[in-house]
Amino acid sequence: MEKKYWWLRPVLAVPLAFSTLLTLLSAFVNIYLFYLEALLLICVTMYVLFKLRRFQQDMYAFLSYLSDNLTLTRRESMEVIPFPMIVADQNGEITWYNRMCKDDVFLGEDQFGMPVSDIVAGADPADPSKSQGRGIRYKNKLYTVHVTSILSEDGTPLSIYFLVDDTTLKKYMFEYKESRPSVGIVVIDNYQEIMQDAKESEKAQTIGQLETIIENYMAEGSCLLRRLDRDRFLIVAEERQLRKMIERRFDILDQVRQVSLSDNVPSTLSIGIGQGASTLQESEKMARQALEMALGRGGDQVAIKSANGFAFYGGTSKGVEKRTKVKTRIMASALSELIGTAENVLIMGHQFADLDCLGSAVGMYKAVKQMGKPAAIVLNRQRNLAFSLYNRLAQNGYADAFVEPDLAIDLIGKKTLLLVVDTHLPHILESREVYNACKTVAVIDHHRKMVGHIDNAVIFYHEPYASSASEMVTELVQYFGDNVKIGKIEAEALLSGIMLDTKNFVMKTGVRTFEAAAYLRKQGADTVEVRKLFSNSMDDYQKKTRLVASAEVYRGCAIASGEYSEDIKLIAPQAADELLGINDVMASFVMYEYEGGVSFSARSMGLMNVQVVMESLGGGGHMTMAGAQLTDIGMEAARQKLLQAIDQYFEQRPPEKEK
């Protein structure tokens, strides 16, 4: 007990020592004064020691009283309980503990009168039940606390804490979690391009460099690595190893990007990992799904699928165009067969259809009609961003080709085929009801794949390297057979879609984009007529100018905001495009009020992945073109969320340096 009151010793010892020193010094001044002070000092010291002794006796008596409140029978029964046990009063002071607690927990030390919170961290005397099931660490051991309350003989509330020593169990549990295996699949994105375009001497050197980087990286993390194919590897990593890779944000992507081909095109990797699966088979299945998602988002990134969904790392480089059209030919053949077995075909895009959405829908409509099948385009005539194209189509024989979403339900039968163009997300379709009613669905889209995509499509033609859905449809039409030929009006609709998404062949334009445009020009597309589809009224031009003038630059991003107007969804993307012409601006974000919330239109020149920024706000899109919408929020709060998303982007993905 004495050591429990060690704090009293300096309180008493310091004044006594000081008094003794003064008494000794007084001997040099006056010997009689010394004798008097010495006598007084002895009397005071004896009195203090006497009172301290009485204090200790009183404390022992108090603790004994509290302990006696536990009946003899109750104490004896608690002594034989095979768990360390502590009894505390309503003030949280320890009044009793059993022998096992003293020997195993306190290691023989006396703990009477100590606060129970010193042992059970965070224990609340007012509500002991808060400690129920809590894990604690005490003297290098781990315990799980269980609490119950009782009343003493005189009605005083007492709390009993049972300590279950599960140090070994938790050690094994920790090791079990840390050693859980995760299966991953690694793919060299542009392996085919390396094999096709590189010199024979460069092929072996480039592939050798890539394999060395992969082998060294996985060996550094003690991961199992096995080759599955020429461009594909299987990895198995423990949870502790995977966590280190995540902390390093999979810097293997940066290492691989340093290996360039002869035409200075960087090599890239895509990795899919299944984390937290109950079996290796399930983990491998999740890894394949994650890899599909990574490739669908343009490659050069890692996708991890777990019970909480998908997590993405990387994705900072531009997608490399696939130069082979084998996939297009296969998809065209499969679509032809699917259309041939359908009774009728409905073609539908996303809400607020733009030129690319409507243009690709018109291209597929013409092809389906020439295959001899009834077809209709599901379009909300009042809520779209392609009024100029719609009016031109209506004046050229397409007035009956369109059907409102609520009327399209009546056209759906058991063998109706729904063709979804320019989107792969069910929640932004022109009509969710039409989608749910159709049993057979096919998707044609170029946007980077997002979580929650359409997963019941019979054909999912997804090409994130394409510039637009109109480019993809233009290629498909050429492989549908000799009976399928598009006319001048369809060619201009498709060309307008390509020009919209490429910003007049500036952004995301590849060889196949120009080939598609050349084919459309051959089919009679008039570029002057197409350019007229992009014309604005003077009022729209002034609104766009005001939006651009309101912009501020933050970390290389131009941010503009505007109020709601009927044509704001059309003006905002144009303003975002204009802002990219400002020096030192990597990306632009235009935000505007819409339907009780705030919408965003984001653009970049390729130095910044705006899709990642918009995804953090619940949106998506492309690396150079994306959008998002927040509901039930004001402009200032939405602006702060945007700034946080930009900060988060730069913390995780530093911008690419312009070469």
PDB file of C-alpha atoms in Angstrom, residues 44 237 246 292 343 362 397 421 587 639:
ATOM      1  CA  VAL A  44       6.614  18.293  13.871  1.00  0.00           C
ATOM      2  CA  ALA A 237       0.504 -11.913 -52.477  1.00  0.00           C
ATOM      3  CA  ILE A 246      -0.894  -0.038 -51.901  1.00  0.00           C
ATOM      4  CA  GLU A 292     -11.498  -6.339 -66.889  1.00  0.00           C
ATOM      5  CA  GLU A 343     -38.324  -9.144 -83.564  1.00  0.00           C
ATOM      6  CA  VAL A 362     -28.787   7.116 -85.990  1.00  0.00           C
ATOM      7  CA  GLY A 397     -37.281  11.585 -93.068  1.00  0.00           C
ATOM      8  CA  VAL A 421     -24.962   3.460 -77.254  1.00  0.00           C
ATOM      9  CA  ALA A 587      -7.779  21.132 -66.846  1.00  0.00           C
ATOM     10  CA  ARG A 639     -16.903  24.148 -54.928  1.00  0.00           C
TER      11      ARG A 639
END
